[in-house]
PDB file of C-alpha atoms in Angstrom:
ATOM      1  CA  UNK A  14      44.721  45.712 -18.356  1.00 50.00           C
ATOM      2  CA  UNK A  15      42.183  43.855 -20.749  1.00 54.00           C
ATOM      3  CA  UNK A  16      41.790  40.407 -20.267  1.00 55.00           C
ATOM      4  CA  UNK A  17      43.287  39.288 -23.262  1.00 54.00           C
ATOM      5  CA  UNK A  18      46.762  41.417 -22.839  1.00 59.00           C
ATOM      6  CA  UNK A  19      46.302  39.904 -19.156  1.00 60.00           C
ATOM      7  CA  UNK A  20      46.129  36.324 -20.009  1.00 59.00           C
ATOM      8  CA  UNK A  21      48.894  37.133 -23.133  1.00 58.00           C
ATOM      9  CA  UNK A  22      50.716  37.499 -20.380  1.00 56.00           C
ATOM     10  CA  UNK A  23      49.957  34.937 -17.708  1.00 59.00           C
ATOM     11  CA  UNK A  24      48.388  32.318 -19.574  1.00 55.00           C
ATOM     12  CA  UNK A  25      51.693  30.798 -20.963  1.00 58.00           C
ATOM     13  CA  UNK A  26      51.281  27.427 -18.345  1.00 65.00           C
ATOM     14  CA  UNK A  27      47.619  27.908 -18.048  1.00 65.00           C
ATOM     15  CA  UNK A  28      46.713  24.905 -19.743  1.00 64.00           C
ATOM     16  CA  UNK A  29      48.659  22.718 -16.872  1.00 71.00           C
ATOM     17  CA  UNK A  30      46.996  24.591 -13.878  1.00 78.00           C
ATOM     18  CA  UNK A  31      43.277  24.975 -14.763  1.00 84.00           C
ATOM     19  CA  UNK A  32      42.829  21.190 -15.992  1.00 89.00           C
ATOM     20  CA  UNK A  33      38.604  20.788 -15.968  1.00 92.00           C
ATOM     21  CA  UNK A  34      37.181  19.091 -13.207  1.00 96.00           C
ATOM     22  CA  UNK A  35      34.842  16.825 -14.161  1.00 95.00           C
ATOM     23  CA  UNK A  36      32.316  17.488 -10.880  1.00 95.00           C
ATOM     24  CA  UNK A  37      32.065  20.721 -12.491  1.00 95.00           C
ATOM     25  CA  UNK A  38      32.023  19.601 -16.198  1.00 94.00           C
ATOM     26  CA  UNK A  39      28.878  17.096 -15.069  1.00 96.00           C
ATOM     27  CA  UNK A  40      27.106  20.562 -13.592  1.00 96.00           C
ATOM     28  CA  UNK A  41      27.653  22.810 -17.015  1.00 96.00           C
ATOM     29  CA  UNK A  42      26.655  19.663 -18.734  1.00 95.00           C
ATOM     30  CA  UNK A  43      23.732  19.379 -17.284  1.00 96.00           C
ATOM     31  CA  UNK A  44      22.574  22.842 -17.693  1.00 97.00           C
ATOM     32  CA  UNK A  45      23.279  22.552 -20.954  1.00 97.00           C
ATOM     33  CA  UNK A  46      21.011  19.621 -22.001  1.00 94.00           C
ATOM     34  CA  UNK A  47      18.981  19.776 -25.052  1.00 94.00           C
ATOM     35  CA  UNK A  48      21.376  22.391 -26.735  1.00 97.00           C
ATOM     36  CA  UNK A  49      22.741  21.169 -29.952  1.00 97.00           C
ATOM     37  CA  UNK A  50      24.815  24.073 -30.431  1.00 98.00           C
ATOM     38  CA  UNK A  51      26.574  25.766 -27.870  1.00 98.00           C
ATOM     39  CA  UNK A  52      29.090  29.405 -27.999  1.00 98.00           C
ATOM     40  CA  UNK A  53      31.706  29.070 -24.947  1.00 98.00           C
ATOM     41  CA  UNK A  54      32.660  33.124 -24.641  1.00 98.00           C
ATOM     42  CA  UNK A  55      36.188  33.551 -22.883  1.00 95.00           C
ATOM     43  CA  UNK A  56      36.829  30.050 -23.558  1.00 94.00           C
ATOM     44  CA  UNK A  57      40.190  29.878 -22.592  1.00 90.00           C
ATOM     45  CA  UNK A  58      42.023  26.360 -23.736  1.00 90.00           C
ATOM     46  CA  UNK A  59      38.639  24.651 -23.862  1.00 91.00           C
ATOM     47  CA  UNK A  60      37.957  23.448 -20.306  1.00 93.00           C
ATOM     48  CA  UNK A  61      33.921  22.529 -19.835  1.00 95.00           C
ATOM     49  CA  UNK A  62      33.205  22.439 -23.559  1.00 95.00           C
ATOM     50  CA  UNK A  63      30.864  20.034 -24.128  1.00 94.00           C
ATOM     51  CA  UNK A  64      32.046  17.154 -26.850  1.00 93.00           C
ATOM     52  CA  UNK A  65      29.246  15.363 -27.970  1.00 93.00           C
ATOM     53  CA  UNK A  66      27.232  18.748 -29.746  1.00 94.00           C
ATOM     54  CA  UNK A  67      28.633  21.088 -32.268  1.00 97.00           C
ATOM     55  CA  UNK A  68      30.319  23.766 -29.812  1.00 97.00           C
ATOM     56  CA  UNK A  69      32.098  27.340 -31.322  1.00 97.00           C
ATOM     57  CA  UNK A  70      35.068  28.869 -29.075  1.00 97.00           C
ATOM     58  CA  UNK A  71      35.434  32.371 -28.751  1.00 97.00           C
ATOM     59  CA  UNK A  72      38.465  33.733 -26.832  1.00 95.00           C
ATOM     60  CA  UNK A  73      40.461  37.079 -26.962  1.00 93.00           C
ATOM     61  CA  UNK A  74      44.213  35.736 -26.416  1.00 90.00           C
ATOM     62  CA  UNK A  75      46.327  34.385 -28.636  1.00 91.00           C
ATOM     63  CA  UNK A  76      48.437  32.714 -25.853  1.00 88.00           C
ATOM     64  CA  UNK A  77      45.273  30.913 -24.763  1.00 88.00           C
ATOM     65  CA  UNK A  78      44.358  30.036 -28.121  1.00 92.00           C
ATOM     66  CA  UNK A  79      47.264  28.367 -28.851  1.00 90.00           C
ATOM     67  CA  UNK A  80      47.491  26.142 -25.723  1.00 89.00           C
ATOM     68  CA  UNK A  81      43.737  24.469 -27.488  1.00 91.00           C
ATOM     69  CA  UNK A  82      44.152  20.540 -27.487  1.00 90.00           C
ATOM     70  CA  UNK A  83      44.174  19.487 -31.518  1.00 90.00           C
ATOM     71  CA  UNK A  84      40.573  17.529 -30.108  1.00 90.00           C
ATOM     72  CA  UNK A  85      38.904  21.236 -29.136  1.00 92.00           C
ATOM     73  CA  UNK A  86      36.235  22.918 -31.018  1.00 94.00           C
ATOM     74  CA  UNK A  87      36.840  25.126 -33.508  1.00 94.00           C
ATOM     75  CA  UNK A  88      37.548  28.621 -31.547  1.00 95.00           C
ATOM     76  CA  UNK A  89      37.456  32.271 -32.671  1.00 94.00           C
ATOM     77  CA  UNK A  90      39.603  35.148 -31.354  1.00 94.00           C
ATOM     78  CA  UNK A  91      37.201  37.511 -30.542  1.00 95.00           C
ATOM     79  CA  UNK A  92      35.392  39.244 -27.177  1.00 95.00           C
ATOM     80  CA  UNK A  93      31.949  38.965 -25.577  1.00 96.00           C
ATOM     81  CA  UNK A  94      31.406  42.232 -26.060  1.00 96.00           C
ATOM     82  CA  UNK A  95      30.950  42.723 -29.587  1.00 95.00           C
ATOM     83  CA  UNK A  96      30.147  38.775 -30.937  1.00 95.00           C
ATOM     84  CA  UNK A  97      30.961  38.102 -34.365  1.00 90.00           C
ATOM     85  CA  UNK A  98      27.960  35.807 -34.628  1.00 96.00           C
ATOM     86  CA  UNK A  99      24.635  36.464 -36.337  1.00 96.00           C
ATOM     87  CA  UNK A 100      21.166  36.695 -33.848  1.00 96.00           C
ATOM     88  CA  UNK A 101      19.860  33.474 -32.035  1.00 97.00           C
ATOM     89  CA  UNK A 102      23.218  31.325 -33.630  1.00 97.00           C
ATOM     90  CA  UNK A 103      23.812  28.973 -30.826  1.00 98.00           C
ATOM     91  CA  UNK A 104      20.899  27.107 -29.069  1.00 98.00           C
ATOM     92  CA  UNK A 105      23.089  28.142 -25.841  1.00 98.00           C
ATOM     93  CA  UNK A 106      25.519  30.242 -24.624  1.00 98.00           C
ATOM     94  CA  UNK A 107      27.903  29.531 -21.866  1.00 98.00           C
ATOM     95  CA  UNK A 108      31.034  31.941 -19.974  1.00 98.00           C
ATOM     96  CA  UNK A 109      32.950  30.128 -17.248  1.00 96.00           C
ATOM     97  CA  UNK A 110      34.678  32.222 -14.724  1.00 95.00           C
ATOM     98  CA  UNK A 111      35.393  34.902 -17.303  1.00 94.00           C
ATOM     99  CA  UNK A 112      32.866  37.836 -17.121  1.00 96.00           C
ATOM    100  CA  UNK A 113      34.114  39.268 -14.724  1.00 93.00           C
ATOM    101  CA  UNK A 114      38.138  39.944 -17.401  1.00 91.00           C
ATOM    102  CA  UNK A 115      35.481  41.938 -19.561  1.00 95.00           C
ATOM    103  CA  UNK A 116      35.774  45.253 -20.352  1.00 93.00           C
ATOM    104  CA  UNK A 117      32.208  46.206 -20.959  1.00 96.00           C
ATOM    105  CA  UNK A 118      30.032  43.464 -18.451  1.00 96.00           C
ATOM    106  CA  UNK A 119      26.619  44.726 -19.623  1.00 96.00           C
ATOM    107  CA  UNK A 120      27.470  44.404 -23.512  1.00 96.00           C
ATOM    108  CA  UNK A 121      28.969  41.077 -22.972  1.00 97.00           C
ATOM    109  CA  UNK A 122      25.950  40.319 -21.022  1.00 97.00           C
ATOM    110  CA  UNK A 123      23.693  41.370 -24.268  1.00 97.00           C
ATOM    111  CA  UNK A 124      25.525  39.628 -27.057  1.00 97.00           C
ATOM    112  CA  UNK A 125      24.983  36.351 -25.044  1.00 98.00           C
ATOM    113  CA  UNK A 126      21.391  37.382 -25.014  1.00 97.00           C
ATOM    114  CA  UNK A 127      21.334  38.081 -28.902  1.00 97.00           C
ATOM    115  CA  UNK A 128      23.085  35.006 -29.966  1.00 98.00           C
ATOM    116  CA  UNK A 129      21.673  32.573 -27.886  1.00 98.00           C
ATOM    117  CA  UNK A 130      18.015  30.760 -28.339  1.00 97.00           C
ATOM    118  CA  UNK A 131      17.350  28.608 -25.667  1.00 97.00           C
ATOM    119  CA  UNK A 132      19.588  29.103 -22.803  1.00 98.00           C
ATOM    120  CA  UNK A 133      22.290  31.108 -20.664  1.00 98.00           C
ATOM    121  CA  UNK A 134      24.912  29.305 -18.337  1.00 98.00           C
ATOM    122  CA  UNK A 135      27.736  31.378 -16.475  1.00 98.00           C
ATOM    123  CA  UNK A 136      29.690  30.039 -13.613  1.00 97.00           C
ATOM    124  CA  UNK A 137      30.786  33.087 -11.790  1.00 97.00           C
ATOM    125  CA  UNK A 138      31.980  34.017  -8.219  1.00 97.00           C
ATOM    126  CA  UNK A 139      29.578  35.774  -6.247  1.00 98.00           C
ATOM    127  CA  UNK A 140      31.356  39.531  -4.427  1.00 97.00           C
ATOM    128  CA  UNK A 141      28.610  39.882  -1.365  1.00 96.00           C
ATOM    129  CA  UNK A 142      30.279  36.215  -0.576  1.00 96.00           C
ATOM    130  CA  UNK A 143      32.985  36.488   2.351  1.00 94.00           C
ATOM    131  CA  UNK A 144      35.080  34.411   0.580  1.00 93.00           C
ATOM    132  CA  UNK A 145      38.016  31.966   2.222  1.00 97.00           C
ATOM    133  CA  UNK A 146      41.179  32.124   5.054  1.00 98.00           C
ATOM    134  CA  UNK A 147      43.480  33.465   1.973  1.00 98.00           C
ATOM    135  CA  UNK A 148      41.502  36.669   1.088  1.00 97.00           C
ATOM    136  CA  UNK A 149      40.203  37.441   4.772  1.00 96.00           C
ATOM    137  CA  UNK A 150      43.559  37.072   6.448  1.00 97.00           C
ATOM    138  CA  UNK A 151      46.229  37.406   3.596  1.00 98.00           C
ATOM    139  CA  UNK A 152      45.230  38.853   0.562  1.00 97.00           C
ATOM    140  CA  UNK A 153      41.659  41.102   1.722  1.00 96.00           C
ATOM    141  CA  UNK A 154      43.110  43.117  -1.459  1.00 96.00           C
ATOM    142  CA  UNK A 155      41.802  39.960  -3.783  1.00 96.00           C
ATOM    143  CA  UNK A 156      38.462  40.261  -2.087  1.00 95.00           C
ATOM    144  CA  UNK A 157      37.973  43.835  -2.261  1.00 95.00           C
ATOM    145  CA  UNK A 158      39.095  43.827  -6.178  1.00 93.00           C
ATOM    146  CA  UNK A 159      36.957  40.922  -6.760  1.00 94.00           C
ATOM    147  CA  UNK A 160      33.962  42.163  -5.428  1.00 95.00           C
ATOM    148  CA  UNK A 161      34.269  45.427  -7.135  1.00 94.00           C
ATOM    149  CA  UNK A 162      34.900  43.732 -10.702  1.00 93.00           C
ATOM    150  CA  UNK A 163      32.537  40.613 -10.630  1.00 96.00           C
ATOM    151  CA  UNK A 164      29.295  41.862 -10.967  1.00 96.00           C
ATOM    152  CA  UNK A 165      26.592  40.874  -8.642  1.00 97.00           C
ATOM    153  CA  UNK A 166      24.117  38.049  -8.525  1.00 98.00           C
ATOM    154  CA  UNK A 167      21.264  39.756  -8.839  1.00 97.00           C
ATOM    155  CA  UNK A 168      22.379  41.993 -11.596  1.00 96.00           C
ATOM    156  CA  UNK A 169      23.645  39.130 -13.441  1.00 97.00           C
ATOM    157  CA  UNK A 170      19.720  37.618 -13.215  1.00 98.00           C
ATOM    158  CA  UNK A 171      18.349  40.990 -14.728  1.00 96.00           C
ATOM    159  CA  UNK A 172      19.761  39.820 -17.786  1.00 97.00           C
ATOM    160  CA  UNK A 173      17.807  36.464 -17.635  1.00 97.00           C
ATOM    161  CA  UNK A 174      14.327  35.463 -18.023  1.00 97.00           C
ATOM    162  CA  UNK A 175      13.204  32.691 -15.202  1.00 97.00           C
ATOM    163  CA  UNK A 176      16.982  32.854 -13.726  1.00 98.00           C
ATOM    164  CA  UNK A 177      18.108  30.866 -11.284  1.00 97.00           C
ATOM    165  CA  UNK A 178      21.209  30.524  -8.730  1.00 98.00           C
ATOM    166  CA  UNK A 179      23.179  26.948  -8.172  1.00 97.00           C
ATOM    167  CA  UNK A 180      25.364  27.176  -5.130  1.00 97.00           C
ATOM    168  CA  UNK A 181      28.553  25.390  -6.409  1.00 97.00           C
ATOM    169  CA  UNK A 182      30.422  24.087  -3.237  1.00 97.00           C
ATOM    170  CA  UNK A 183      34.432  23.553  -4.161  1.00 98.00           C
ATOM    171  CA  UNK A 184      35.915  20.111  -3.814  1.00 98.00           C
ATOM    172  CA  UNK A 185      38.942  19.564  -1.759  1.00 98.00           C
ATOM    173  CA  UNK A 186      40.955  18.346  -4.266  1.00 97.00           C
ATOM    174  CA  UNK A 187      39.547  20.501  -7.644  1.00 97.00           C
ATOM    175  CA  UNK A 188      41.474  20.092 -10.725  1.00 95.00           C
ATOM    176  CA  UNK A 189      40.680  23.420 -11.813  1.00 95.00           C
ATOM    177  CA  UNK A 190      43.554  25.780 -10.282  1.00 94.00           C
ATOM    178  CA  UNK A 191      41.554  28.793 -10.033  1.00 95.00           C
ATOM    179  CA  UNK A 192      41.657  30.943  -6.608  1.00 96.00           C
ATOM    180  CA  UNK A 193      39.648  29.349  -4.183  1.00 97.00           C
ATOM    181  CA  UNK A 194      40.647  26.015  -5.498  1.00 97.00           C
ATOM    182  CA  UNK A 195      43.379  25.128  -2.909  1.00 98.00           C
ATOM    183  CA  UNK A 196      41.246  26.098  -0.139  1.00 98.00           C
ATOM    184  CA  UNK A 197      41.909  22.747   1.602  1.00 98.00           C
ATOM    185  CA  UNK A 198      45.520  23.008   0.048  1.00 98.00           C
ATOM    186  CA  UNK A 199      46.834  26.033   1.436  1.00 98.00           C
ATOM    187  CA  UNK A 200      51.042  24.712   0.944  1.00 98.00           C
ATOM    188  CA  UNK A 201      49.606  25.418  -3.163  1.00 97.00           C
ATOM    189  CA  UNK A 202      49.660  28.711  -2.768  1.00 98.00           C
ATOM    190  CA  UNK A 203      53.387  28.839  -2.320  1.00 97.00           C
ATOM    191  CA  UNK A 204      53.918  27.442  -5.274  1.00 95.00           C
ATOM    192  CA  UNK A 205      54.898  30.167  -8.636  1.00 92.00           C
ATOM    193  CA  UNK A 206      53.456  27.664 -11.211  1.00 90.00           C
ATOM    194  CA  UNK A 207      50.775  27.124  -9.799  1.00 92.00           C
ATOM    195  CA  UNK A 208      50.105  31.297  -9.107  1.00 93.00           C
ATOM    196  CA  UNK A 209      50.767  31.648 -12.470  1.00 88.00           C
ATOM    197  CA  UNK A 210      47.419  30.893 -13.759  1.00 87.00           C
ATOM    198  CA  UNK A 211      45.258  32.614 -10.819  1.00 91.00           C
ATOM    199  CA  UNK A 212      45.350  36.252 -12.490  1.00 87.00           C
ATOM    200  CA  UNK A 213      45.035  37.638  -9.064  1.00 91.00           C
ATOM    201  CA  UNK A 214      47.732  36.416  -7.754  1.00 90.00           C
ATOM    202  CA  UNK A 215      49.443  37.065 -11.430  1.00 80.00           C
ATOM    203  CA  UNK A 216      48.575  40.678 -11.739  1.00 80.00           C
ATOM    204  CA  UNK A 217      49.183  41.388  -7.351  1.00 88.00           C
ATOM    205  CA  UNK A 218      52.421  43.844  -6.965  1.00 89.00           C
ATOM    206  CA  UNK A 219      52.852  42.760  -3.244  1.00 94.00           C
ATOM    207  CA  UNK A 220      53.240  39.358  -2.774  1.00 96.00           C
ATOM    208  CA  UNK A 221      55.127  39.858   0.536  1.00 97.00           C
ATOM    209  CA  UNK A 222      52.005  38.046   2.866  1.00 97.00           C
ATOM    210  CA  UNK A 223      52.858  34.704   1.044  1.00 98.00           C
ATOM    211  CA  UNK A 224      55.814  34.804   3.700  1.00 98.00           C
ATOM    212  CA  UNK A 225      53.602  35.059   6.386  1.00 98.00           C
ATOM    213  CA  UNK A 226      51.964  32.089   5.155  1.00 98.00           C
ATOM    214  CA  UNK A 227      54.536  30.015   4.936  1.00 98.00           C
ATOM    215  CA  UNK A 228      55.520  30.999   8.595  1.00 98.00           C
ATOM    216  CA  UNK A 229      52.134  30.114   9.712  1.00 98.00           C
ATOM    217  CA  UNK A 230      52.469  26.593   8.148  1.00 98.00           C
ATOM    218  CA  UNK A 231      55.615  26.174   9.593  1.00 98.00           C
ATOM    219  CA  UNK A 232      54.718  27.338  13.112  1.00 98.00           C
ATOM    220  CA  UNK A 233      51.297  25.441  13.065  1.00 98.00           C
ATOM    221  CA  UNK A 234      49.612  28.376  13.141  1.00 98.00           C
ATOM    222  CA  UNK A 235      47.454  27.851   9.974  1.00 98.00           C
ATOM    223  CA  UNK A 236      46.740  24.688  11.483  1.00 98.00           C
ATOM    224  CA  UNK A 237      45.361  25.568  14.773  1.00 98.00           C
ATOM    225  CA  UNK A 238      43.176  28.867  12.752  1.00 97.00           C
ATOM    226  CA  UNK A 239      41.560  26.268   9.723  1.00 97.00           C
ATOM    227  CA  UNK A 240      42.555  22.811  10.862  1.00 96.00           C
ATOM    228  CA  UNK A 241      38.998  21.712  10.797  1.00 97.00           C
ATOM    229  CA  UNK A 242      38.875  22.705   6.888  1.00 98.00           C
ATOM    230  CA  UNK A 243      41.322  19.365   6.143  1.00 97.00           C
ATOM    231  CA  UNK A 244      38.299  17.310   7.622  1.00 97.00           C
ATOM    232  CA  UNK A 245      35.817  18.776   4.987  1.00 98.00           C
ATOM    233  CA  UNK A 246      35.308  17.241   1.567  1.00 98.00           C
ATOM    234  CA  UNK A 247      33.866  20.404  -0.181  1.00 98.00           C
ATOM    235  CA  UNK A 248      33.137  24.187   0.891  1.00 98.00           C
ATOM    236  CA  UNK A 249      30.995  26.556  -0.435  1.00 98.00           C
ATOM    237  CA  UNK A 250      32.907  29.759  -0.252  1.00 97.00           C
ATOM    238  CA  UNK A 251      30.582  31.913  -2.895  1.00 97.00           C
ATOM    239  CA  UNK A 252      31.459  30.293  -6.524  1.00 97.00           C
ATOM    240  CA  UNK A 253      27.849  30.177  -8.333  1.00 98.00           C
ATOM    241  CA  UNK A 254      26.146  28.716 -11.572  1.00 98.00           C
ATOM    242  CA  UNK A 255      23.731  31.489 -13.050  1.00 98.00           C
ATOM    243  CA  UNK A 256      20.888  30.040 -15.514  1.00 98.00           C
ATOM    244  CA  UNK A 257      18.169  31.297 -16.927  1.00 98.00           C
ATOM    245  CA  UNK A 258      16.686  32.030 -20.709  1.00 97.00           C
ATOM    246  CA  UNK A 259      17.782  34.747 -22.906  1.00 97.00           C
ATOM    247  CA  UNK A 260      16.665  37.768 -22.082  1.00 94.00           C
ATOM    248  CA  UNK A 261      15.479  39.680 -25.195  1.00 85.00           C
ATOM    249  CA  UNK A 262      14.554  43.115 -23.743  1.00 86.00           C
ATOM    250  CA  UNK A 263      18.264  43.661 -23.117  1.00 83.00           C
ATOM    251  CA  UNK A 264      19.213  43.343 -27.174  1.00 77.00           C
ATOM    252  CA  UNK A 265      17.334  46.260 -28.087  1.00 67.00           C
ATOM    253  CA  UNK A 266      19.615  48.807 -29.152  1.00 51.00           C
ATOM    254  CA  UNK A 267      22.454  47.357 -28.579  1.00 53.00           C
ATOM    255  CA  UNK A 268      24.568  47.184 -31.435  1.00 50.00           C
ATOM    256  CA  UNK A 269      23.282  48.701 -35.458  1.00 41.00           C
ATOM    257  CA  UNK A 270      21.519  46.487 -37.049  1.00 42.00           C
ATOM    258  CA  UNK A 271      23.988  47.312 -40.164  1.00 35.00           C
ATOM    259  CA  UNK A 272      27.231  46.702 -38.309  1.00 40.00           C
ATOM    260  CA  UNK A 273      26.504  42.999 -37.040  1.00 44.00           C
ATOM    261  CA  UNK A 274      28.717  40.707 -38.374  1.00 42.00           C
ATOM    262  CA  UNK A 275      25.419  38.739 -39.817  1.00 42.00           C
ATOM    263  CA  UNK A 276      27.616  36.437 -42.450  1.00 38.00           C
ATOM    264  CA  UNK A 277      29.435  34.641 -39.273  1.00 38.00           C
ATOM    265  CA  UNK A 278      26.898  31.537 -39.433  1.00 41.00           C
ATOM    266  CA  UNK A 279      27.522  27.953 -37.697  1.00 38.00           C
ATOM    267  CA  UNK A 280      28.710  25.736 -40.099  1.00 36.00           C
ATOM    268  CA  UNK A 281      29.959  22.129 -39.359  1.00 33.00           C
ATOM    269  CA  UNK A 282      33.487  21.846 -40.194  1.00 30.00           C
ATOM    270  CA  UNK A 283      35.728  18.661 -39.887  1.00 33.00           C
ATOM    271  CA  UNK A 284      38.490  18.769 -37.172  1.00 34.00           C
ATOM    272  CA  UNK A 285      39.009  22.180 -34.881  1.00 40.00           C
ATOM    273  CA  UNK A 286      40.004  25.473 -36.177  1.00 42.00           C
ATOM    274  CA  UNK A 287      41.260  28.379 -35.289  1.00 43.00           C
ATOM    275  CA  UNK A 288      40.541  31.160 -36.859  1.00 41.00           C
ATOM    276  CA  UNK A 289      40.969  35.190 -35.736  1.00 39.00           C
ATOM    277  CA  UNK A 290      38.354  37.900 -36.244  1.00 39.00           C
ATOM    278  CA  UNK A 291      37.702  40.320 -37.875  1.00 37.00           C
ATOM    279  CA  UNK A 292      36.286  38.727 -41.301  1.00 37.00           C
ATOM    280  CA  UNK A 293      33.853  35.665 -42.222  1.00 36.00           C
ATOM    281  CA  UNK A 294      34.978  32.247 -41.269  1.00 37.00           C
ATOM    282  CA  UNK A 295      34.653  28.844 -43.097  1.00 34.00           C
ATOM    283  CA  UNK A 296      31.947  27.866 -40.154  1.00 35.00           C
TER     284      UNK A 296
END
């Protein structure tokens, strides 16, 4: 299923589950210094976006386009593989958690490279990590998907000039509902809402284990295996921030000359918009 039929289907409570946390806001930010205009690819309902620059939202479902706070950028629907943007738009380019819901990695991978200038920032999960208690000992079906459809580390740097790897540790308490986020908050995973916007658990046919959980919280039994995780304030269990500068030996070839969509330029506009590709927009 592509990632924007997936999330047309899941994402209807997204926007109340993956909240941004702002720990992780502060590191994107960061990276992201010095860019005065930024492309968020797979943007979802606007989580990380920086607000004080001139930022463009690109996103492939409707459902998650429409869950945008009025305050957002102004988003396109659209995918990372084939970006409606003319060469070296954006000073930056930034995909959170999302590369891994595209069809076509490498492609996505080069259009970031064409359209950015300055800078590349993807926060990613990375598969030779062993992960956490709920994929080892309930769900080893998550880790084995996830580490054949995120990309690796290293391949992810081949795409970067002067790359470099930020070991993101997860607090206990992240806003952000994503899969690893209840980690210290294991009674969370019991809980459909909150399942809802993990597309693992979203998309998983078998969700028979979660009884076993829920046993093993009853019993005690989760607390005598990871007890010592509710004494930890953050855990690094193999979520990473991949920068580096655009890489432009990976453009060549990629898409005709003649079919790029050169007349979608970056144009101020007042207030957020939403507009949905293909065609020019009024930015």
């Amino acid at each position: 299923m592509s990632a924007a039929r997936t999330y047309d289907c899941i994402g209807g409570t997204y926007g109340q589950t993956r909240q941004e946390d702002s720990r992780f806001a502060r590191l994107v930010l960061t990276e992201l210094r010095g860019a005065g205009t930024v492309v968020n690819v797979g943007a979802g309902t606007g989580s990380y976006e920086p607000t004080d620059r001139f930022v463009v939202a690109l996103e492939p479902s409707p459902v998650m386009l429409r869950q945008r706070p009025t305050t957002a950028a102004p988003a396109v629907q659209g995918f990372a593989e084939w970006l409606l943007f003319r060469d070296n738009a954006f000073d930056a380019a930034m995909a959170v958690l999302t590369v891994h819901h595209w069809t076509d990695q490498s492609a996505g991978l080069r259009e970031l490279n064409r359209v950015a200038r300055e800078r590349i920032v993807l926060l990613t999960w990375d598969p030779s990590s062993e992960g956490f208690w709920l994929m080892r000992d309930y769900f080893p079906q998550f880790l084995e998907a996830d580490r054949k459809r995120l990309p690796p580390i290293e391949q992810l740097l081949r795409f970067l000039v002067d790359g470099r790897v930020v070991v993101v540790p997860i607090p206990h308490d992240c806003a952000d509902g994503f899969l690893g986020a209840y980690w210290r908050r294991p009674w969370a995973y019991l809980d459909a809402e909150i399942r809802a916007g993990i597309s693992s658990f979203a998309t998983c046919q078998d969700l028979s284990p979660l009884h076993r959980l829920a046993e093993h919280l009853d019993t005690g039994e989760w607390q005598r295996r990871y007890g010592e995780l509710l004494n930890r304030e953050e855990l690094d269990i193999g979520y990473r921030l991949v920068i580096g500068l655009p890489n432009r030996l990976t453009v060549q070839d990629h898409v005709p000359e003649s079919s790029r969509h050169d007349q979608w330029e970056c144009r101020r506009v007042d207030g957020p918009s939403t507009r949905s590709s293909p065609g020019p927009t009024t930015f």
